[in-house]
Amino acid sequence: LFDHESPGAIVRWWMTFAGEGSYDGTLRIYIDNSDTPLIEDNVLKVISGQLLAGEPLSSSVSSESDYYRRGHNLYFPIPYKQRCKITYECDSVKETDGRITPSIYYNINYREYNNDVIIESFSPEKLSQYSSLIEDVNKTLHENPVSGKIAYSESLSIDPGITKVAKIRAKRQALSGIKIRLTAENIPQALRSTVLSISFDGINSVWVPVGDFFGTGFKISESETWYSSVSADGTMTCNWIMPFRKNVEVSLINFGEQVVIAEMELLQKHYAWSSGSLYFGSAWHEYNKVRTAGSEHVGGTGEHFDINYIDIDGTGIYIGDAVTVFNTADAWWGEGDEKIFVDNEIFPSSIGTGTEDYYGYAWCRPEAFSHPFIAQPTGAGNFHPGMTVNMRYRNLDAIPFTSKISSNIELWHWAPTVINYALTSYWYVKPGHTINYQPNPDAVKITVPEKGSDIMAPVTDNK
């Protein structure tokens, strides 16, 4: 499955399986050219069965899905000084007529380090030595991390076309949390047409519809991750650390046609800005009424294509993304693979096996789930017309870049149809960067769909 000769660490590992017995094999992990595997056990015990670490570092999602139809995720890091080789042996997997069946699907994200980096390679002894620390990390990841003192708290009535601005002027501080709850006659439209805009030291680097920024799209769906949460009463929270030198302005802009009441609270905490500090950024755009290619098996062209999350020119770290999709067909919309290019490379550093795999679940299952780093607050649009929201927030699997990053995903829908596909991206970057998307008020003014026919009118027989 994997063979890397360099100092490095596996930082995120996802797997799923495609047939009877395919999950009954033995996984072996060899570290630093050892002929003896330091890890040797059933694959599910290693990835999601908590052989190495408890929940949520080792877990499967969704708990409401059949166990063998889930995404199995390991976020426990496996470091190595020289080399890591991973093999999988399974008697059920056979080659017949040039095809290997049943299928094994996996993504392994790893970091590569310079030779001068001091690394403690994984070993069973280290696992025992750091057992208390591992337990503490798991406990911490289950807790709500929002902290800081209240710097601003207000209930705002925002008329159509009006911007409300909260200003904080301080040194050695960072925003540490944002809480927003919207009230309006039409909440779905308010979640899309009310935009969160943030400027740090006069540099605008956040411009995202409120619902998309907090990972709920244009319908309130509960979720709880390390970086964001949405409660049943519509309170939306994030806890990204957002540093600034002297000042920050947090704006709510009402691009809709109705009055919106916004309860907003901002938290701040101590942060010492330095030459290595980065600004937080987030951008959004929607492929509105985009026509999908569809599979040849159902009358489509099969000419699937890539769509873009974000291109950033500068130096920084890519820390996550989310999609809000409104599907219009009784078919899976997310067969496409992510393709993330770093520093003008020709072949992408990250290329996967499917959209749901990239977001940590499997087999386009519609069941909702939350995890500190991944979530599907709603999967209503996975098999049928409706809205789906997927989020992936990166921690050790964050992607650093020195000059540019281009993050993309393939739009591979089984049906030839028309859908809405909105993408939100999150990053940290040094001052002086540029991105390829600018604020687009016209896009957030578009009426959000309630049903598939709002996007694609049904075909009728007029004979």
CSV table of C-alpha atoms in Angstrom, one decimal:
chain,number,residue,atom,x,y,z
A,1,LEU,CA,0.0,0.0,0.0
A,2,PHE,CA,2.8,2.4,0.8
A,3,ASP,CA,6.6,2.6,0.7
A,4,HIS,CA,8.4,5.8,1.5
A,5,GLU,CA,12.2,6.2,2.0
A,6,SER,CA,12.8,9.5,3.8
A,7,PRO,CA,12.2,10.9,7.3
A,8,GLY,CA,8.5,11.3,7.6
A,9,ALA,CA,5.2,10.6,9.4
A,10,ILE,CA,1.8,9.2,8.4
A,11,VAL,CA,-0.7,11.8,9.6
A,12,ARG,CA,-4.1,10.7,8.2
A,13,TRP,CA,-5.1,7.3,7.0
A,14,TRP,CA,-8.5,6.4,5.5
A,15,MET,CA,-9.8,3.0,4.2
A,16,THR,CA,-13.0,1.3,3.1
A,17,PHE,CA,-13.7,-2.1,1.6
A,18,ALA,CA,-15.8,-3.4,-1.3
A,19,GLY,CA,-16.8,-7.0,-0.7
A,20,GLU,CA,-17.1,-10.0,1.5
A,21,GLY,CA,-13.9,-10.8,3.3
A,22,SER,CA,-12.0,-7.8,1.9
A,23,TYR,CA,-11.8,-6.4,5.4
A,24,ASP,CA,-10.5,-9.6,7.0
A,25,GLY,CA,-6.8,-9.2,6.0
A,26,THR,CA,-3.7,-8.5,7.9
A,27,LEU,CA,-2.0,-5.1,7.8
A,28,ARG,CA,1.7,-5.0,8.4
A,29,ILE,CA,3.7,-1.8,9.0
A,30,TYR,CA,7.5,-1.9,8.8
A,31,ILE,CA,9.6,1.0,10.2
A,32,ASP,CA,13.1,2.0,9.3
A,33,ASN,CA,14.1,-1.0,7.1
A,34,SER,CA,13.2,-3.6,9.8
A,35,ASP,CA,12.4,-7.0,8.4
A,36,THR,CA,9.8,-7.5,11.2
A,37,PRO,CA,6.6,-5.5,11.2
A,38,LEU,CA,6.1,-3.3,14.3
A,39,ILE,CA,2.4,-3.4,13.7
A,40,GLU,CA,0.7,-6.6,12.5
A,41,ASP,CA,-3.0,-7.2,13.0
A,42,ASN,CA,-6.4,-7.1,11.4
A,43,VAL,CA,-6.8,-4.0,9.2
A,44,LEU,CA,-9.9,-2.7,10.9
A,45,LYS,CA,-8.4,-3.1,14.4
A,46,VAL,CA,-5.4,-1.0,13.3
A,47,ILE,CA,-7.3,1.8,11.4
A,48,SER,CA,-10.6,2.2,13.3
A,49,GLY,CA,-10.5,-0.5,16.0
A,50,GLN,CA,-8.4,1.6,18.5
A,51,LEU,CA,-5.4,-0.8,18.5
A,52,LEU,CA,-3.1,2.2,18.5
A,53,ALA,CA,-5.3,4.9,20.0
A,54,GLY,CA,-8.9,5.4,21.2
A,55,GLU,CA,-11.6,7.6,19.8
A,56,PRO,CA,-11.4,10.0,18.0
A,57,LEU,CA,-7.8,9.5,16.7
A,58,SER,CA,-9.0,6.0,15.6
A,59,SER,CA,-12.7,5.9,14.5
A,60,SER,CA,-15.2,5.1,11.8
A,61,VAL,CA,-18.1,7.1,10.4
A,62,SER,CA,-21.0,7.3,10.4
A,63,SER,CA,-22.0,5.2,13.5
A,64,GLU,CA,-25.5,5.0,11.9
A,65,SER,CA,-24.0,3.3,8.8
A,66,ASP,CA,-23.3,-0.4,8.5
A,67,TYR,CA,-19.8,-1.0,9.9
A,68,TYR,CA,-18.5,-2.4,6.6
A,69,ARG,CA,-20.0,0.6,4.6
A,70,ARG,CA,-18.2,3.2,6.7
A,71,GLY,CA,-15.1,5.3,6.3
A,72,HIS,CA,-12.4,4.1,8.7
A,73,ASN,CA,-10.1,6.8,9.8
A,74,LEU,CA,-6.8,6.9,11.7
A,75,TYR,CA,-5.4,10.3,12.8
A,76,PHE,CA,-2.8,8.8,15.1
A,77,PRO,CA,0.6,9.9,13.7
A,78,ILE,CA,3.2,7.2,12.8
A,79,PRO,CA,6.6,8.8,12.5
A,80,TYR,CA,9.8,7.2,11.0
A,81,LYS,CA,13.4,8.2,10.7
A,82,GLN,CA,14.3,6.4,7.4
A,83,ARG,CA,11.5,4.5,5.9
A,84,CYS,CA,7.9,3.2,6.2
A,85,LYS,CA,6.5,0.3,4.3
A,86,ILE,CA,2.9,-0.9,4.6
A,87,THR,CA,1.5,-4.2,3.1
A,88,TYR,CA,-1.9,-5.9,3.2
A,89,GLU,CA,-2.5,-9.6,2.9
A,90,CYS,CA,-6.0,-10.9,2.4
A,91,ASP,CA,-7.0,-14.3,1.2
A,92,SER,CA,-10.3,-13.0,-0.2
A,93,VAL,CA,-8.6,-10.7,-2.6
A,94,LYS,CA,-7.8,-12.5,-5.9
A,95,GLU,CA,-6.8,-11.7,-9.4
A,96,THR,CA,-9.3,-12.9,-12.0
A,97,ASP,CA,-9.1,-12.1,-15.7
A,98,GLY,CA,-6.6,-9.3,-15.0
A,99,ARG,CA,-8.8,-7.7,-12.4
A,100,ILE,CA,-8.2,-7.8,-8.6
A,101,THR,CA,-11.4,-8.2,-6.6
A,102,PRO,CA,-12.9,-7.4,-4.2
A,103,SER,CA,-11.5,-3.9,-4.1
A,104,ILE,CA,-9.5,-2.2,-1.3
A,105,TYR,CA,-9.7,1.6,-1.1
A,106,TYR,CA,-7.3,3.8,0.8
A,107,ASN,CA,-5.8,7.2,1.2
A,108,ILE,CA,-2.6,7.7,3.2
A,109,ASN,CA,-1.5,11.3,3.9
A,110,TYR,CA,2.1,11.6,5.0
A,111,ARG,CA,4.6,14.3,5.7
A,112,GLU,CA,8.2,14.3,4.5
A,113,TYR,CA,10.9,16.0,6.6
A,114,ASN,CA,14.4,17.2,6.0
A,115,ASN,CA,17.2,14.9,7.1
A,116,ASP,CA,18.2,17.3,9.9
A,117,VAL,CA,14.8,16.9,11.7
A,118,ILE,CA,15.0,15.0,14.9
A,119,ILE,CA,12.4,12.1,14.8
A,120,GLU,CA,11.5,9.4,17.3
A,121,SER,CA,10.3,6.5,15.2
A,122,PHE,CA,7.2,4.6,16.1
A,123,SER,CA,7.6,1.6,18.3
A,124,PRO,CA,5.4,-0.4,20.7
A,125,GLU,CA,7.6,0.9,23.5
A,126,LYS,CA,6.9,4.5,22.5
A,127,LEU,CA,3.2,3.7,22.3
A,128,SER,CA,3.2,2.5,25.9
A,129,GLN,CA,5.4,5.3,27.0
A,130,TYR,CA,3.1,8.0,25.7
A,131,SER,CA,-0.2,6.2,26.5
A,132,SER,CA,-1.3,8.9,29.0
A,133,LEU,CA,-0.6,11.7,26.5
A,134,ILE,CA,-2.6,9.8,23.8
A,135,GLU,CA,-5.5,9.6,26.2
A,136,ASP,CA,-5.3,13.3,27.0
A,137,VAL,CA,-5.3,14.2,23.3
A,138,ASN,CA,-8.4,12.1,22.7
A,139,LYS,CA,-10.1,13.7,25.7
A,140,THR,CA,-9.2,17.2,24.5
A,141,LEU,CA,-10.5,16.5,21.0
A,142,HIS,CA,-13.9,15.6,22.5
A,143,GLU,CA,-14.1,18.9,24.4
A,144,ASN,CA,-15.3,22.2,23.1
A,145,PRO,CA,-12.1,24.2,22.6
A,146,VAL,CA,-13.6,27.7,22.3
A,147,SER,CA,-11.9,30.0,24.8
A,148,GLY,CA,-11.0,33.6,25.3
A,149,LYS,CA,-12.6,36.7,26.8
A,150,ILE,CA,-15.5,38.4,25.2
A,151,ALA,CA,-14.4,41.3,23.0
A,152,TYR,CA,-17.7,42.1,21.4
A,153,SER,CA,-21.3,41.0,22.0
A,154,GLU,CA,-24.3,42.5,20.2
A,155,SER,CA,-27.7,41.8,18.7
A,156,LEU,CA,-27.8,43.5,15.3
A,157,SER,CA,-30.8,44.3,13.1
A,158,ILE,CA,-29.4,44.4,9.5
A,159,ASP,CA,-31.6,45.8,6.8
A,160,PRO,CA,-31.3,44.8,3.2
A,161,GLY,CA,-28.1,46.2,1.7
A,162,ILE,CA,-26.7,47.2,5.1
A,163,THR,CA,-23.3,46.2,6.6
A,164,LYS,CA,-22.8,46.0,10.4
A,165,VAL,CA,-19.1,46.2,11.5
A,166,ALA,CA,-17.5,45.1,14.8
A,167,LYS,CA,-14.1,46.7,15.3
A,168,ILE,CA,-11.4,45.5,17.7
A,169,ARG,CA,-8.2,47.5,18.2
A,170,ALA,CA,-5.6,45.8,20.3
A,171,LYS,CA,-2.0,44.5,20.2
A,172,ARG,CA,-0.8,41.1,21.1
A,173,GLN,CA,-4.2,39.6,20.5
A,174,ALA,CA,-6.0,37.2,18.2
A,175,LEU,CA,-9.6,36.4,17.6
A,176,SER,CA,-10.2,33.0,19.2
A,177,GLY,CA,-13.9,32.5,18.6
A,178,ILE,CA,-16.9,33.7,16.6
A,179,LYS,CA,-20.5,33.0,17.6
A,180,ILE,CA,-23.4,34.0,15.3
A,181,ARG,CA,-27.1,33.2,15.4
A,182,LEU,CA,-29.4,34.5,12.7
A,183,THR,CA,-33.2,35.2,12.9
A,184,ALA,CA,-35.2,35.9,9.8
A,185,GLU,CA,-38.5,35.1,8.1
A,186,ASN,CA,-36.6,33.0,5.5
A,187,ILE,CA,-33.7,31.4,7.4
A,188,PRO,CA,-32.3,29.4,4.4
A,189,GLN,CA,-31.9,32.5,2.4
A,190,ALA,CA,-30.5,34.5,5.3
A,191,LEU,CA,-27.8,31.8,5.8
A,192,ARG,CA,-26.7,32.3,2.2
A,193,SER,CA,-27.3,36.0,1.6
A,194,THR,CA,-25.8,37.2,4.9
A,195,VAL,CA,-22.0,37.3,4.4
A,196,LEU,CA,-19.3,37.1,7.0
A,197,SER,CA,-16.4,39.4,6.0
A,198,ILE,CA,-13.2,39.8,8.1
A,199,SER,CA,-10.3,42.2,7.6
A,200,PHE,CA,-7.1,41.8,9.6
A,201,ASP,CA,-5.0,45.0,9.7
A,202,GLY,CA,-6.9,46.3,6.7
A,203,ILE,CA,-6.4,43.1,4.7
A,204,ASN,CA,-9.7,41.5,3.8
A,205,SER,CA,-9.1,37.7,3.8
A,206,VAL,CA,-12.6,36.3,4.7
A,207,TRP,CA,-15.7,36.6,2.6
A,208,VAL,CA,-18.1,33.7,3.0
A,209,PRO,CA,-21.9,33.3,3.4
A,210,VAL,CA,-22.5,32.7,7.1
A,211,GLY,CA,-24.1,29.3,6.7
A,212,ASP,CA,-21.2,28.0,4.5
A,213,PHE,CA,-18.5,29.4,6.7
A,214,PHE,CA,-19.8,27.5,9.7
A,215,GLY,CA,-20.5,24.3,7.8
A,216,THR,CA,-24.3,24.2,7.7
A,217,GLY,CA,-25.0,25.3,4.2
A,218,PHE,CA,-28.4,27.0,3.8
A,219,LYS,CA,-30.2,24.8,6.3
A,220,ILE,CA,-29.5,24.4,10.0
A,221,SER,CA,-28.0,21.0,10.6
A,222,GLU,CA,-26.2,20.1,13.9
A,223,SER,CA,-22.5,19.3,13.9
A,224,GLU,CA,-19.6,19.4,16.4
A,225,THR,CA,-16.0,19.5,15.2
A,226,TRP,CA,-12.8,20.8,16.7
A,227,TYR,CA,-13.0,24.0,14.6
A,228,SER,CA,-16.7,24.6,14.3
A,229,SER,CA,-20.1,23.7,15.7
A,230,VAL,CA,-23.8,24.3,14.9
A,231,SER,CA,-26.5,23.7,17.6
A,232,ALA,CA,-30.1,22.9,17.1
A,233,ASP,CA,-31.2,26.4,18.0
A,234,GLY,CA,-29.1,27.8,15.1
A,235,THR,CA,-26.1,29.0,17.1
A,236,MET,CA,-23.0,28.7,14.9
A,237,THR,CA,-19.5,28.8,16.4
A,238,CYS,CA,-15.9,28.6,15.2
A,239,ASN,CA,-12.7,28.7,17.1
A,240,TRP,CA,-10.0,29.2,14.5
A,241,ILE,CA,-7.1,31.3,16.0
A,242,MET,CA,-7.1,34.5,13.9
A,243,PRO,CA,-4.1,36.7,14.7
A,244,PHE,CA,-3.7,40.3,13.9
A,245,ARG,CA,-1.1,43.0,14.5
A,246,LYS,CA,-3.2,46.0,15.5
A,247,ASN,CA,-6.9,45.6,14.5
A,248,VAL,CA,-9.6,43.4,13.1
A,249,GLU,CA,-12.9,44.3,11.6
A,250,VAL,CA,-15.7,41.6,11.5
A,251,SER,CA,-18.6,42.6,9.2
A,252,LEU,CA,-22.0,41.1,8.5
A,253,ILE,CA,-23.3,42.1,5.2
A,254,ASN,CA,-27.0,41.6,4.3
A,255,PHE,CA,-27.2,41.1,0.5
A,256,GLY,CA,-30.8,39.7,0.8
A,257,GLU,CA,-34.2,41.3,0.6
A,258,GLN,CA,-35.3,40.8,4.2
A,259,VAL,CA,-34.3,42.1,7.6
A,260,VAL,CA,-31.9,39.8,9.4
A,261,ILE,CA,-31.4,39.8,13.2
A,262,ALA,CA,-27.8,38.6,14.0
A,263,GLU,CA,-26.7,37.8,17.5
A,264,MET,CA,-22.9,38.0,17.3
A,265,GLU,CA,-20.2,37.4,19.9
A,266,LEU,CA,-16.4,37.7,19.3
A,267,LEU,CA,-13.8,36.2,21.6
A,268,GLN,CA,-10.1,37.2,21.8
A,269,LYS,CA,-7.0,35.8,23.6
A,270,HIS,CA,-3.4,36.7,23.9
A,271,TYR,CA,-1.2,36.2,20.9
A,272,ALA,CA,2.2,37.6,20.2
A,273,TRP,CA,2.5,38.5,16.5
A,274,SER,CA,6.0,37.7,15.1
A,275,SER,CA,7.7,37.5,11.7
A,276,GLY,CA,6.4,33.9,11.3
A,277,SER,CA,2.7,34.8,12.0
A,278,LEU,CA,0.1,34.2,9.3
A,279,TYR,CA,-3.3,35.7,8.6
A,280,PHE,CA,-6.4,33.5,8.6
A,281,GLY,CA,-8.3,33.3,5.3
A,282,SER,CA,-11.5,31.8,3.9
A,283,ALA,CA,-13.2,32.1,0.5
A,284,TRP,CA,-16.4,30.8,-1.1
A,285,HIS,CA,-17.9,30.5,-4.5
A,286,GLU,CA,-20.6,28.4,-6.2
A,287,TYR,CA,-20.9,26.6,-9.4
A,288,ASN,CA,-24.5,27.5,-9.8
A,289,LYS,CA,-26.6,25.4,-12.1
A,290,VAL,CA,-23.5,23.5,-13.4
A,291,ARG,CA,-24.2,20.8,-15.9
A,292,THR,CA,-22.7,17.4,-15.0
A,293,ALA,CA,-21.3,15.0,-17.6
A,294,GLY,CA,-22.9,11.9,-16.2
A,295,SER,CA,-21.8,8.3,-16.9
A,296,GLU,CA,-22.0,6.8,-20.4
A,297,HIS,CA,-24.1,4.0,-18.8
A,298,VAL,CA,-27.0,6.3,-18.3
A,299,GLY,CA,-26.8,8.5,-21.4
A,300,GLY,CA,-24.1,10.9,-20.2
A,301,THR,CA,-20.8,11.8,-21.9
A,302,GLY,CA,-18.4,10.5,-19.3
A,303,GLU,CA,-16.3,13.6,-19.8
A,304,HIS,CA,-16.1,14.5,-16.1
A,305,PHE,CA,-14.1,17.7,-15.2
A,306,ASP,CA,-12.3,19.3,-12.3
A,307,ILE,CA,-13.7,22.3,-10.4
A,308,ASN,CA,-11.6,24.6,-8.2
A,309,TYR,CA,-11.7,25.3,-4.5
A,310,ILE,CA,-9.0,28.0,-4.5
A,311,ASP,CA,-5.7,29.0,-6.0
A,312,ILE,CA,-3.5,30.9,-3.6
A,313,ASP,CA,-0.2,32.7,-4.6
A,314,GLY,CA,1.9,33.2,-1.5
A,315,THR,CA,3.3,31.3,1.5
A,316,GLY,CA,1.1,29.6,3.9
A,317,ILE,CA,-0.8,26.5,5.0
A,318,TYR,CA,-4.0,25.0,3.5
A,319,ILE,CA,-6.1,23.9,6.5
A,320,GLY,CA,-9.4,22.7,5.2
A,321,ASP,CA,-12.5,23.0,2.9
A,322,ALA,CA,-16.2,22.2,2.7
A,323,VAL,CA,-18.8,21.7,0.1
A,324,THR,CA,-22.5,22.5,0.0
A,325,VAL,CA,-24.1,20.6,-2.8
A,326,PHE,CA,-27.7,20.6,-4.0
A,327,ASN,CA,-28.3,17.5,-6.0
A,328,THR,CA,-31.2,17.1,-8.5
A,329,ALA,CA,-31.1,13.4,-9.4
A,330,ASP,CA,-31.5,10.0,-7.7
A,331,ALA,CA,-27.9,9.3,-8.2
A,332,TRP,CA,-24.6,9.9,-6.4
A,333,TRP,CA,-22.9,13.2,-7.2
A,334,GLY,CA,-19.5,12.8,-5.6
A,335,GLU,CA,-17.5,10.1,-7.5
A,336,GLY,CA,-14.7,12.7,-8.2
A,337,ASP,CA,-11.2,12.8,-6.8
A,338,GLU,CA,-9.4,15.7,-5.1
A,339,LYS,CA,-6.3,17.0,-6.9
A,340,ILE,CA,-4.2,19.4,-4.9
A,341,PHE,CA,-1.1,20.9,-6.5
A,342,VAL,CA,1.6,22.4,-4.3
A,343,ASP,CA,4.2,25.0,-5.5
A,344,ASN,CA,3.6,24.5,-9.2
A,345,GLU,CA,4.2,20.7,-9.2
A,346,ILE,CA,3.1,18.9,-12.4
A,347,PHE,CA,1.4,16.0,-10.6
A,348,PRO,CA,-0.8,16.7,-7.5
A,349,SER,CA,0.6,16.0,-4.1
A,350,SER,CA,-2.9,14.8,-3.0
A,351,ILE,CA,-5.1,12.7,-5.3
A,352,GLY,CA,-7.7,10.4,-4.0
A,353,THR,CA,-10.4,7.9,-4.7
A,354,GLY,CA,-13.7,9.8,-4.4
A,355,THR,CA,-15.3,12.8,-2.8
A,356,GLU,CA,-16.8,11.0,0.2
A,357,ASP,CA,-13.4,9.3,0.7
A,358,TYR,CA,-11.7,12.7,0.8
A,359,TYR,CA,-14.3,13.8,3.5
A,360,GLY,CA,-13.7,10.7,5.5
A,361,TYR,CA,-16.8,8.6,5.0
A,362,ALA,CA,-17.6,5.9,2.3
A,363,TRP,CA,-20.0,4.6,-0.3
A,364,CYS,CA,-21.9,7.9,-0.5
A,365,ARG,CA,-23.8,7.0,2.7
A,366,PRO,CA,-26.3,9.7,3.6
A,367,GLU,CA,-26.2,9.3,7.4
A,368,ALA,CA,-25.0,12.4,9.3
A,369,PHE,CA,-21.9,12.3,11.5
A,370,SER,CA,-19.5,14.6,13.3
A,371,HIS,CA,-15.8,14.1,14.2
A,372,PRO,CA,-13.2,16.6,15.3
A,373,PHE,CA,-11.8,16.9,11.7
A,374,ILE,CA,-14.6,15.7,9.4
A,375,ALA,CA,-18.3,16.0,9.3
A,376,GLN,CA,-21.4,15.4,7.2
A,377,PRO,CA,-24.1,17.5,9.0
A,378,THR,CA,-26.6,16.4,6.3
A,379,GLY,CA,-26.4,13.8,3.6
A,380,ALA,CA,-30.0,14.3,2.3
A,381,GLY,CA,-28.7,14.9,-1.3
A,382,ASN,CA,-26.5,11.9,-1.6
A,383,PHE,CA,-29.0,9.5,-3.1
A,384,HIS,CA,-31.9,11.8,-3.9
A,385,PRO,CA,-32.5,15.5,-4.7
A,386,GLY,CA,-31.5,17.6,-1.7
A,387,MET,CA,-28.7,19.3,0.1
A,388,THR,CA,-25.5,17.7,1.4
A,389,VAL,CA,-22.8,19.4,3.4
A,390,ASN,CA,-19.3,17.8,3.8
A,391,MET,CA,-16.4,19.3,5.8
A,392,ARG,CA,-12.7,18.4,6.2
A,393,TYR,CA,-10.6,20.4,8.6
A,394,ARG,CA,-6.9,19.6,8.6
A,395,ASN,CA,-4.5,19.4,11.6
A,396,LEU,CA,-1.4,17.3,11.1
A,397,ASP,CA,-2.5,16.7,7.5
A,398,ALA,CA,-2.5,20.5,6.8
A,399,ILE,CA,-0.6,21.3,3.6
A,400,PRO,CA,2.2,23.9,3.7
A,401,PHE,CA,3.1,25.8,0.5
A,402,THR,CA,5.9,28.2,-0.2
A,403,SER,CA,4.8,29.9,-3.4
A,404,LYS,CA,1.4,28.5,-4.5
A,405,ILE,CA,-1.4,26.0,-3.9
A,406,SER,CA,-4.1,25.0,-6.3
A,407,SER,CA,-6.9,22.9,-4.6
A,408,ASN,CA,-9.4,21.2,-6.9
A,409,ILE,CA,-11.9,18.3,-7.0
A,410,GLU,CA,-13.4,16.4,-9.8
A,411,LEU,CA,-17.1,16.8,-10.5
A,412,TRP,CA,-18.0,13.2,-11.3
A,413,HIS,CA,-21.8,12.8,-11.0
A,414,TRP,CA,-23.4,9.5,-12.2
A,415,ALA,CA,-26.3,11.3,-13.8
A,416,PRO,CA,-26.3,13.9,-16.6
A,417,THR,CA,-28.1,16.6,-14.7
A,418,VAL,CA,-27.8,20.2,-13.3
A,419,ILE,CA,-26.7,20.9,-9.7
A,420,ASN,CA,-25.4,23.6,-7.4
A,421,TYR,CA,-22.0,23.0,-6.0
A,422,ALA,CA,-20.6,25.5,-3.5
A,423,LEU,CA,-17.0,25.3,-2.2
A,424,THR,CA,-15.5,27.0,0.9
A,425,SER,CA,-11.8,26.9,1.6
A,426,TYR,CA,-9.7,27.8,4.7
A,427,TRP,CA,-6.0,28.7,5.0
A,428,TYR,CA,-3.3,30.6,6.8
A,429,VAL,CA,-1.0,32.8,4.8
A,430,LYS,CA,1.7,35.5,5.0
A,431,PRO,CA,0.8,39.0,4.1
A,432,GLY,CA,1.1,39.8,0.4
A,433,HIS,CA,-0.8,36.8,-1.0
A,434,THR,CA,-3.4,36.8,-3.8
A,435,ILE,CA,-6.3,34.4,-4.5
A,436,ASN,CA,-8.3,33.8,-7.7
A,437,TYR,CA,-11.7,34.5,-6.2
A,438,GLN,CA,-13.1,37.9,-5.2
A,439,PRO,CA,-16.3,38.7,-3.3
A,440,ASN,CA,-19.3,38.1,-5.5
A,441,PRO,CA,-22.5,39.7,-4.1
A,442,ASP,CA,-24.6,38.6,-7.1
A,443,ALA,CA,-23.8,34.9,-6.3
A,444,VAL,CA,-25.2,35.1,-2.7
A,445,LYS,CA,-28.3,36.9,-3.8
A,446,ILE,CA,-29.5,33.9,-5.8
A,447,THR,CA,-32.5,32.3,-4.3
A,448,VAL,CA,-31.5,29.0,-2.6
A,449,PRO,CA,-33.3,25.9,-3.9
A,450,GLU,CA,-36.0,24.0,-1.9
A,451,LYS,CA,-36.4,21.2,-4.3
A,452,GLY,CA,-34.6,19.8,-7.4
A,453,SER,CA,-37.0,21.5,-9.8
A,454,ASP,CA,-35.9,24.9,-8.5
A,455,ILE,CA,-32.6,24.2,-10.3
A,456,MET,CA,-33.5,21.9,-13.1
A,457,ALA,CA,-37.1,22.1,-14.5
A,458,PRO,CA,-38.6,18.7,-15.0
A,459,VAL,CA,-38.9,17.4,-18.6
A,460,THR,CA,-42.5,17.0,-19.7
A,461,ASP,CA,-44.0,15.1,-22.7
A,462,ASN,CA,-46.1,17.7,-24.6
A,463,LYS,CA,-47.5,15.2,-27.2
